[in-house]
Short mmCIF file of C-alpha atoms and ligand atoms in Angstrom, two decimals:
data_model
loop_
_atom_site.label_atom_id
_atom_site.label_comp_id
_atom_site.label_asym_id
_atom_site.label_seq_id
_atom_site.Cartn_x
_atom_site.Cartn_y
_atom_site.Cartn_z
CA UNK A 1126 48.49 -21.89 9.78
CA UNK A 1127 46.01 -20.25 7.70
CA UNK A 1128 42.34 -20.17 8.44
CA UNK A 1129 40.08 -19.10 5.45
CA UNK A 1130 37.00 -17.53 6.35
CA UNK A 1131 33.87 -17.75 4.09
CA UNK A 1132 32.53 -14.23 3.57
CA UNK A 1133 29.23 -14.09 5.58
CA UNK A 1134 26.28 -14.39 3.25
CA UNK A 1135 24.43 -11.14 2.86
CA UNK A 1136 20.99 -11.21 4.37
CA UNK A 1137 18.16 -10.17 1.98
CA UNK A 1138 15.20 -8.73 3.92
CA UNK A 1139 11.73 -8.68 2.12
CA UNK A 1140 12.32 -4.90 1.62
CA UNK A 1141 14.65 -1.98 2.49
CA UNK A 1142 13.51 1.55 2.54
CA UNK A 1143 15.07 3.81 -0.17
CA UNK A 1144 17.22 6.47 1.67
CA UNK A 1145 18.23 9.58 -0.34
CA UNK A 1146 21.76 11.14 -0.04
CA UNK A 1147 22.11 12.37 3.63
CA UNK A 1148 23.27 15.88 2.47
CA UNK A 1149 20.03 16.26 0.46
CA UNK A 1150 17.87 15.69 3.68
CA UNK A 1151 20.08 17.96 5.62
CA UNK A 1152 19.67 20.75 3.06
CA UNK A 1153 15.91 20.59 3.47
CA UNK A 1154 16.08 20.41 7.19
CA UNK A 1155 18.12 23.65 7.07
CA UNK A 1156 15.20 25.51 5.81
CA UNK A 1157 12.96 24.12 8.71
CA UNK A 1158 15.60 25.49 11.06
CA UNK A 1159 15.40 28.89 9.42
CA UNK A 1160 11.57 29.11 9.34
CA UNK A 1161 11.06 27.39 12.78
CA UNK A 1162 7.79 25.89 11.44
CA UNK A 1163 7.95 22.28 12.26
CA UNK A 1164 4.29 21.24 11.41
CA UNK A 1165 0.85 22.54 10.80
CA UNK A 1166 0.72 22.65 6.99
CA UNK A 1167 4.14 24.15 6.38
CA UNK A 1168 5.66 24.87 3.09
CA UNK A 1169 7.27 21.31 2.66
CA UNK A 1170 3.90 19.67 3.23
CA UNK A 1171 2.44 22.00 0.63
CA UNK A 1172 5.17 21.37 -1.82
CA UNK A 1173 4.87 17.65 -1.40
CA UNK A 1174 1.10 17.76 -1.86
CA UNK A 1175 1.49 19.81 -5.00
CA UNK A 1176 3.98 17.29 -6.43
CA UNK A 1177 1.84 14.34 -5.56
CA UNK A 1178 -1.22 15.87 -7.27
CA UNK A 1179 0.87 16.69 -10.44
CA UNK A 1180 2.44 13.30 -10.45
CA UNK A 1181 -0.75 11.64 -10.53
CA UNK A 1182 -2.52 14.15 -12.69
CA UNK A 1183 -5.39 14.59 -9.99
CA UNK A 1184 -8.31 17.02 -10.30
CA UNK A 1185 -8.26 17.45 -6.61
CA UNK A 1186 -5.48 17.98 -4.09
CA UNK A 1187 -3.56 15.11 -2.39
CA UNK A 1188 -4.09 15.74 1.24
CA UNK A 1189 -1.05 14.59 3.07
CA UNK A 1190 -1.42 12.93 6.57
CA UNK A 1191 0.74 11.45 9.43
CA UNK A 1192 0.04 7.92 8.11
CA UNK A 1193 -2.25 5.99 5.76
CA UNK A 1194 -4.32 4.36 8.44
CA UNK A 1195 -5.63 7.64 9.71
CA UNK A 1196 -6.53 8.43 6.06
CA UNK A 1197 -8.89 5.51 6.11
CA UNK A 1198 -10.38 6.47 9.47
CA UNK A 1199 -10.97 10.18 8.40
CA UNK A 1200 -12.49 8.86 5.18
CA UNK A 1201 -15.06 6.94 7.04
CA UNK A 1202 -15.80 10.18 9.12
CA UNK A 1203 -15.91 12.42 6.17
CA UNK A 1204 -18.39 10.12 4.28
CA UNK A 1205 -20.43 9.44 7.38
CA UNK A 1206 -19.96 5.61 7.13
CA UNK A 1207 -20.39 4.06 10.52
CA UNK A 1208 -22.47 0.78 9.83
CA UNK A 1209 -21.93 -2.18 7.85
CA UNK A 1210 -19.14 -2.32 5.30
CA UNK A 1211 -17.99 -4.91 2.75
CA UNK A 1212 -14.26 -5.47 2.43
CA UNK A 1213 -11.70 -7.95 1.37
CA UNK A 1214 -10.06 -10.58 3.58
CA UNK A 1215 -6.93 -10.56 1.39
CA UNK A 1216 -5.22 -7.41 2.55
CA UNK A 1217 -3.04 -6.03 5.24
CA UNK A 1218 -5.05 -5.99 8.59
CA UNK A 1219 -5.39 -2.18 8.39
CA UNK A 1220 -7.96 -2.40 5.60
CA UNK A 1221 -10.24 -4.26 8.06
CA UNK A 1222 -9.12 -2.86 11.61
CA UNK A 1223 -9.65 0.99 10.39
CA UNK A 1224 -13.28 0.56 9.70
CA UNK A 1225 -13.73 -1.61 12.85
CA UNK A 1226 -11.94 1.06 14.81
CA UNK A 1227 -14.51 3.51 13.55
CA UNK A 1228 -17.36 1.32 14.82
CA UNK A 1229 -18.35 -0.33 11.52
CA UNK A 1230 -19.24 -3.94 11.26
CA UNK A 1231 -17.36 -5.96 8.72
CA UNK A 1232 -18.63 -8.21 6.11
CA UNK A 1233 -15.91 -10.07 4.16
CA UNK A 1234 -16.51 -10.85 0.45
CA UNK A 1235 -14.24 -13.18 -1.40
CA UNK A 1236 -11.60 -12.28 -3.92
CA UNK A 1237 -11.04 -13.18 -7.53
CA UNK A 1238 -8.70 -16.06 -7.80
CA UNK A 1239 -6.49 -14.42 -10.51
CA UNK A 1240 -6.40 -10.71 -9.69
CA UNK A 1241 -6.62 -11.35 -5.90
CA UNK A 1242 -8.90 -8.06 -5.65
CA UNK A 1243 -12.54 -8.23 -4.47
CA UNK A 1244 -14.78 -10.16 -6.65
CA UNK A 1245 -17.71 -7.89 -7.76
CA UNK A 1246 -20.22 -10.93 -7.60
CA UNK A 1247 -19.16 -11.70 -4.06
CA UNK A 1248 -19.60 -7.96 -3.23
CA UNK A 1249 -23.23 -8.15 -4.63
CA UNK A 1250 -23.99 -11.29 -2.66
CA UNK A 1251 -22.81 -9.68 0.54
CA UNK A 1252 -24.98 -6.70 0.39
CA UNK A 1253 -27.64 -6.32 2.91
CA UNK A 1254 -30.12 -3.45 3.73
CA UNK A 1255 -27.51 -2.28 6.17
CA UNK A 1256 -24.57 -2.07 3.95
CA UNK A 1257 -23.15 1.43 3.74
CA UNK A 1258 -19.86 1.11 1.94
CA UNK A 1259 -17.29 -0.99 -0.06
CA UNK A 1260 -13.73 -0.73 1.24
CA UNK A 1261 -11.56 -2.23 -1.47
CA UNK A 1262 -7.74 -2.64 -1.57
CA UNK A 1263 -5.84 -2.44 -4.78
CA UNK A 1264 -3.74 -5.63 -3.92
CA UNK A 1265 0.00 -5.29 -4.60
CA UNK A 1266 -0.92 -2.29 -6.74
CA UNK A 1267 -3.37 -4.40 -8.99
CA UNK A 1268 -6.44 -2.25 -9.38
CA UNK A 1269 -9.83 -3.53 -8.42
CA UNK A 1270 -12.51 -4.01 -10.94
CA UNK A 1271 -13.24 -0.31 -10.45
CA UNK A 1272 -15.86 -0.28 -13.22
CA UNK A 1273 -17.94 -3.10 -11.81
CA UNK A 1274 -17.62 -1.77 -8.30
CA UNK A 1275 -18.66 1.75 -9.35
CA UNK A 1276 -21.85 0.23 -11.09
CA UNK A 1277 -22.80 -1.82 -7.82
CA UNK A 1278 -22.30 1.24 -5.69
CA UNK A 1279 -24.36 3.41 -8.02
CA UNK A 1280 -27.14 1.00 -8.13
CA UNK A 1281 -27.31 0.42 -4.31
CA UNK A 1282 -26.31 3.91 -3.16
CA UNK A 1283 -23.04 2.78 -1.45
CA UNK A 1284 -19.86 4.73 -0.64
CA UNK A 1285 -16.66 3.46 -2.02
CA UNK A 1286 -13.35 3.82 -0.25
CA UNK A 1287 -10.26 2.47 -1.98
CA UNK A 1288 -7.36 1.29 0.18
CA UNK A 1289 -4.80 2.34 -2.28
CA UNK A 1290 -1.92 1.90 0.07
CA UNK A 1291 0.06 -0.11 -2.61
CA UNK A 1292 -1.13 1.83 -5.67
CA UNK A 1293 1.26 4.83 -5.84
CA UNK A 1294 1.50 5.91 -9.49
CA UNK A 1295 -0.80 3.15 -10.94
CA UNK A 1296 -2.85 4.28 -13.79
CA UNK A 1297 -5.96 2.60 -15.34
CA UNK A 1298 -7.04 3.20 -18.79
CA UNK A 1299 -4.55 6.16 -18.90
CA UNK A 1300 -5.79 8.00 -15.80
CA UNK A 1301 -4.77 7.74 -12.10
CA UNK A 1302 -6.45 4.83 -10.32
CA UNK A 1303 -6.80 7.42 -7.40
CA UNK A 1304 -9.72 9.10 -9.33
CA UNK A 1305 -12.07 6.10 -8.53
CA UNK A 1306 -14.27 5.78 -5.61
CA UNK A 1307 -15.29 8.50 -3.18
CA UNK A 1308 -11.89 8.59 -1.38
CA UNK A 1309 -8.61 6.84 -2.07
CA UNK A 1310 -5.78 6.45 0.53
CA UNK A 1311 -2.18 5.89 -0.44
CA UNK A 1312 0.29 5.00 2.26
CA UNK A 1313 3.75 6.58 2.36
CA UNK A 1314 5.15 4.23 5.03
CA UNK A 1315 8.85 3.39 4.96
CA UNK A 1316 8.02 -0.07 3.64
CA UNK A 1317 6.03 1.17 0.66
CA UNK A 1318 7.25 2.01 -2.88
CA UNK A 1319 7.51 5.68 -2.23
CA UNK A 1320 7.77 6.87 1.41
CA UNK A 1321 8.06 9.73 3.82
CA UNK A 1322 9.09 7.56 6.68
CA UNK A 1323 5.57 7.58 8.07
CA UNK A 1324 2.83 9.16 6.06
CA UNK A 1325 -0.01 8.95 3.64
CA UNK A 1326 -2.39 10.91 1.50
CA UNK A 1327 -5.90 10.96 0.63
CA UNK A 1328 -7.77 12.02 -2.55
CA UNK A 1329 -11.50 12.80 -2.67
CA UNK A 1330 -13.99 12.71 -5.64
CA UNK A 1331 -15.91 15.77 -4.68
CA UNK A 1332 -15.17 19.30 -3.24
CA UNK A 1333 -17.44 18.61 -0.21
CA UNK A 1334 -15.69 15.56 0.84
CA UNK A 1335 -12.27 16.97 -0.01
CA UNK A 1336 -13.07 19.99 2.27
CA UNK A 1337 -13.81 17.49 5.18
CA UNK A 1338 -10.80 15.58 4.66
CA UNK A 1339 -8.77 18.84 4.87
CA UNK A 1340 -10.09 20.07 8.10
CA UNK A 1341 -10.71 16.83 9.99
CA UNK A 1342 -6.95 16.08 9.86
CA UNK A 1343 -6.30 19.24 12.02
CA UNK A 1344 -8.86 19.14 14.71
CA UNK A 1345 -11.72 20.60 12.61
CA UNK A 1346 -10.05 24.09 12.84
CA UNK A 1347 -11.31 26.95 10.75
CA UNK A 1348 -8.87 29.62 11.99
CA UNK A 1349 -7.52 29.90 15.61
CA UNK A 1350 -10.84 29.98 17.47
CA UNK A 1351 -13.30 28.58 15.02
CA UNK A 1352 -14.23 25.16 14.00
CA UNK A 1353 -15.81 23.55 10.94
CA UNK A 1354 -16.62 20.53 13.04
CA UNK A 1355 -15.04 17.58 14.92
CA UNK A 1356 -11.68 16.53 13.73
CA UNK A 1357 -8.57 14.65 14.96
CA UNK A 1358 -4.74 15.23 14.56
CA UNK A 1359 -3.53 13.46 11.48
CA UNK A 1360 -1.08 16.21 10.31
CA UNK A 1361 2.08 15.50 8.41
CA UNK A 1362 5.13 17.08 9.88
CA UNK A 1363 7.78 19.15 7.89
CA UNK A 1364 10.41 16.49 8.71
CA UNK A 1365 8.38 13.74 7.09
CA UNK A 1366 7.44 15.98 4.20
CA UNK A 1367 11.17 16.65 3.72
CA UNK A 1368 11.95 13.01 3.38
CA UNK A 1369 9.02 12.67 0.89
CA UNK A 1370 10.51 15.34 -1.25
CA UNK A 1371 13.95 13.99 -1.05
CA UNK A 1372 12.70 10.62 -2.10
CA UNK A 1373 10.60 12.16 -4.92
CA UNK A 1374 13.77 13.44 -6.43
CA UNK A 1375 14.79 9.78 -7.04
CA UNK A 1376 11.50 8.39 -8.24
CA UNK A 1377 12.50 7.55 -11.68
CA UNK A 1378 15.54 5.59 -10.42
CA UNK A 1379 13.38 3.79 -7.80
CA UNK A 1380 10.82 2.68 -10.27
CA UNK A 1381 13.34 1.48 -12.87
CA UNK A 1382 15.30 -0.54 -10.42
CA UNK A 1383 12.34 -2.14 -9.03
CA UNK A 1384 11.09 -2.93 -12.57
CA UNK A 1385 14.41 -4.42 -13.46
CA UNK A 1386 14.46 -6.67 -10.43
CA UNK A 1387 10.84 -7.66 -11.10
CA UNK A 1388 11.96 -8.71 -14.73
CA UNK A 1389 14.97 -10.48 -13.35
CA UNK A 1390 12.57 -12.52 -11.11
CA UNK A 1391 10.20 -13.17 -14.14
CA UNK A 1392 13.09 -14.69 -16.12
CA UNK A 1393 14.74 -16.60 -12.99
CA UNK A 1394 11.40 -18.18 -12.10
CA UNK A 1395 9.92 -19.00 -15.57
CA UNK A 1396 8.70 -22.64 -15.62
CA UNK A 1397 9.79 -22.99 -11.94
CA UNK A 1398 8.37 -26.32 -10.74
CA UNK A 1399 6.07 -25.94 -7.64
CA UNK A 1400 4.85 -22.42 -8.71
CA UNK A 1401 1.44 -21.89 -9.99
CA UNK A 1402 0.40 -18.94 -12.35
CA UNK A 1403 1.09 -15.59 -10.80
CA UNK A 1404 -1.32 -12.67 -10.41
CA UNK A 1405 -3.37 -11.66 -13.47
CA UNK A 1406 -2.78 -7.82 -13.76
CA UNK A 1407 -5.96 -6.02 -14.66
CA UNK A 1408 -6.19 -5.20 -18.37
CA UNK A 1409 -5.62 -1.42 -18.88
CA UNK A 1410 -3.68 -0.99 -15.71
CA UNK A 1411 -0.11 0.15 -15.40
CA UNK A 1412 2.25 -1.60 -12.93
CA UNK A 1413 4.29 0.15 -10.28
CA UNK A 1414 6.28 -2.98 -9.01
CA UNK A 1415 5.49 -2.48 -5.45
CA UNK A 1416 5.70 -6.04 -4.60
CA UNK A 1417 6.86 -9.31 -6.17
CA UNK A 1418 4.57 -12.08 -5.17
CA UNK A 1419 4.47 -15.72 -6.19
CA UNK A 1420 1.84 -18.41 -5.66
CA UNK A 1421 3.03 -21.93 -4.85
CA UNK A 1422 1.04 -24.96 -5.83
CA UNK A 1423 0.50 -25.90 -2.11
CA UNK A 1424 1.24 -24.50 1.37
CA UNK A 1425 3.53 -27.47 2.00
CA UNK A 1426 5.69 -26.36 -1.02
CA UNK A 1427 5.65 -22.81 0.22
CA UNK A 1428 6.69 -23.79 3.65
CA UNK A 1429 9.65 -25.83 2.17
CA UNK A 1430 10.74 -22.98 0.14
CA UNK A 1431 10.48 -20.48 3.13
CA UNK A 1432 12.52 -22.81 5.31
CA UNK A 1433 15.31 -23.17 2.54
CA UNK A 1434 15.31 -19.32 1.95
CA UNK A 1435 15.49 -18.57 5.80
CA UNK A 1436 18.47 -20.96 6.23
CA UNK A 1437 20.26 -18.78 3.54
CA UNK A 1438 19.30 -15.57 5.33
CA UNK A 1439 16.68 -14.59 2.67
CA UNK A 1440 13.54 -13.36 4.31
CA UNK A 1441 10.43 -13.21 2.25
CA UNK A 1442 6.98 -12.57 3.86
CA UNK A 1443 3.65 -14.32 3.74
CA UNK A 1444 1.70 -11.35 2.44
CA UNK A 1445 -1.16 -11.77 3.17
CA UNK A 1446 -1.51 -14.55 5.73
CA UNK A 1447 -3.70 -15.35 7.39
CA UNK A 1448 -6.89 -14.57 5.42
CA UNK A 1449 -8.59 -11.93 7.56
CA UNK A 1450 -11.94 -13.86 7.58
CA UNK A 1451 -10.29 -16.38 9.88
CA UNK A 1452 -8.94 -13.74 12.38
CA UNK A 1453 -11.13 -14.04 15.47
CA UNK A 1454 -10.36 -10.43 16.68
CA UNK A 1455 -11.87 -8.89 13.65
CA UNK A 1456 -15.13 -10.67 14.57
CA UNK A 1457 -16.71 -10.52 10.94
CA UNK A 1458 -19.33 -12.23 8.80
CA UNK A 1459 -18.26 -14.12 5.76
CA UNK A 1460 -16.36 -17.15 4.79
CA UNK A 1461 -14.03 -16.72 2.01
CA UNK A 1462 -12.45 -19.98 0.65
CA UNK A 1463 -10.64 -18.44 -2.27
CA UNK A 1464 -8.88 -16.00 -0.06
CA UNK A 1465 -8.06 -18.62 2.47
CA UNK A 1466 -6.63 -20.84 -0.43
CA UNK A 1467 -4.46 -18.06 -1.87
CA UNK A 1468 -3.30 -16.80 1.60
CA UNK A 1469 -1.99 -20.27 2.34
CA UNK A 1470 0.19 -20.37 -0.83
CA UNK A 1471 1.11 -16.78 -1.44
CA UNK A 1472 4.67 -15.42 -0.89
CA UNK A 1473 6.27 -11.89 -1.31
CA UNK A 1474 9.78 -12.26 -2.32
CA UNK A 1475 12.45 -9.63 -1.44
CA UNK A 1476 12.16 -6.46 -3.62
CA UNK A 1477 14.03 -3.26 -3.00
CA UNK A 1478 16.37 -0.71 -4.69
CA UNK A 1479 19.23 -2.18 -2.61
CA UNK A 1480 18.94 -5.51 -4.50
CA UNK A 1481 21.02 -6.36 -7.59
CA UNK A 1482 20.54 -9.03 -10.32
CA UNK A 1483 22.79 -11.48 -8.36
CA UNK A 1484 20.56 -11.10 -5.26
CA UNK A 1485 17.58 -12.04 -7.41
CA UNK A 1486 19.44 -14.95 -9.00
CA UNK A 1487 20.37 -16.24 -5.57
CA UNK A 1488 16.61 -16.18 -4.38
CA UNK A 1489 15.46 -17.76 -7.67
CA UNK A 1490 18.17 -20.51 -7.26
CA UNK A 1491 16.79 -21.25 -3.73
CA UNK A 1492 13.23 -21.35 -4.72
CA UNK A 1493 14.16 -23.80 -7.71
CA UNK A 1494 15.96 -25.95 -5.21
C1 LIG B 1285 0.57 -0.24 4.77
C2 LIG B 1285 -0.88 -0.41 4.57
C3 LIG B 1285 -1.88 0.39 5.32
C4 LIG B 1285 -1.53 1.24 6.26
O1 LIG B 1285 -0.78 2.30 5.88
P1 LIG B 1285 0.06 3.17 7.02
O2 LIG B 1285 0.63 4.20 6.29
O3 LIG B 1285 1.22 2.12 7.56
O4 LIG B 1285 -0.81 3.54 8.11
C5 LIG B 1285 -3.16 0.03 5.00
N1 LIG B 1285 -3.55 -0.80 4.14
C6 LIG B 1285 -2.68 -1.57 3.37
C7 LIG B 1285 -3.12 -2.49 2.40
C8 LIG B 1285 -1.35 -1.40 3.63
O5 LIG B 1285 -0.32 -2.29 3.05
#
């Protein structure tokens, strides 16, 4: 008697890290073994910083760190921001928890319904005499209205910190988006577009702030027995830089695969019933295809689609849900109905270099069902 087995359906996670050929990583490790320099600003970290600076065409050095969250925290310290800050409720929790961890008080301002980034008018309305900074995420790699934010900050004397965790490689009007604001932080976490397992980098606008970022990440050292000031340990290790360099060698492939899969989604979901208009990408901005998000017409429709996808071993994520202004532990001021509405209806679909056209077609078919 013959029993035929159906091939098990391949699970599709929301993302999968890109891994370079194993031998390439080993080759870079070989050098670490020879030098016996495992961390503390070694040659691989320096090489990665140089590559990141050149890639983004930055006037100032990309300062590599152990992770992106520490980059945000050091930014608050370097800019002397410790009071009230205005931020977005539509982001990963780190955008809010990092200033809170630094002792700041959060005020949430609402987002624009089409770009999903902070609404400049809502920022203005949220300013009080105690406001010190605007902490703005470039959501899904879509730049904030950086020109309006710069004008508000200049008029009110506020610092601007961009959470550019999603914005690797994004340009605005032909220049890197990382050149806006006092400090920008990019995450190099394994789940991000470009990664070093764990990691991140910061870019400052002025030489003074850049110098602080540089020494604050290594306990404030100015030589073995001297100190510029108080710092913390946020150094990237050589092992992490080695991964970053290996992934860097494949950047063009990574970007073109993600772009192709995103375009497959655009075609597969065109006119799909139940879906609302997607994100409006900022005019003048380039896209990095870091995420593929869709907005449903209602939360009920979203939940039905998620259930169908889960039963077929497809695992999208509700980025970002819940809206952070509703999270009690963040203890903020501000009620943001636009963010709450968007959060209830937004879904990030699987997107990674491991997916092919057929995987995207399968996801689209399930959503259309
Ligand atoms: C990933 C992420 C962070 C944190 O970055 P890590 O490198 O994981 O510390 C911060 N903000 C946003 C918006 C993120 O997506």
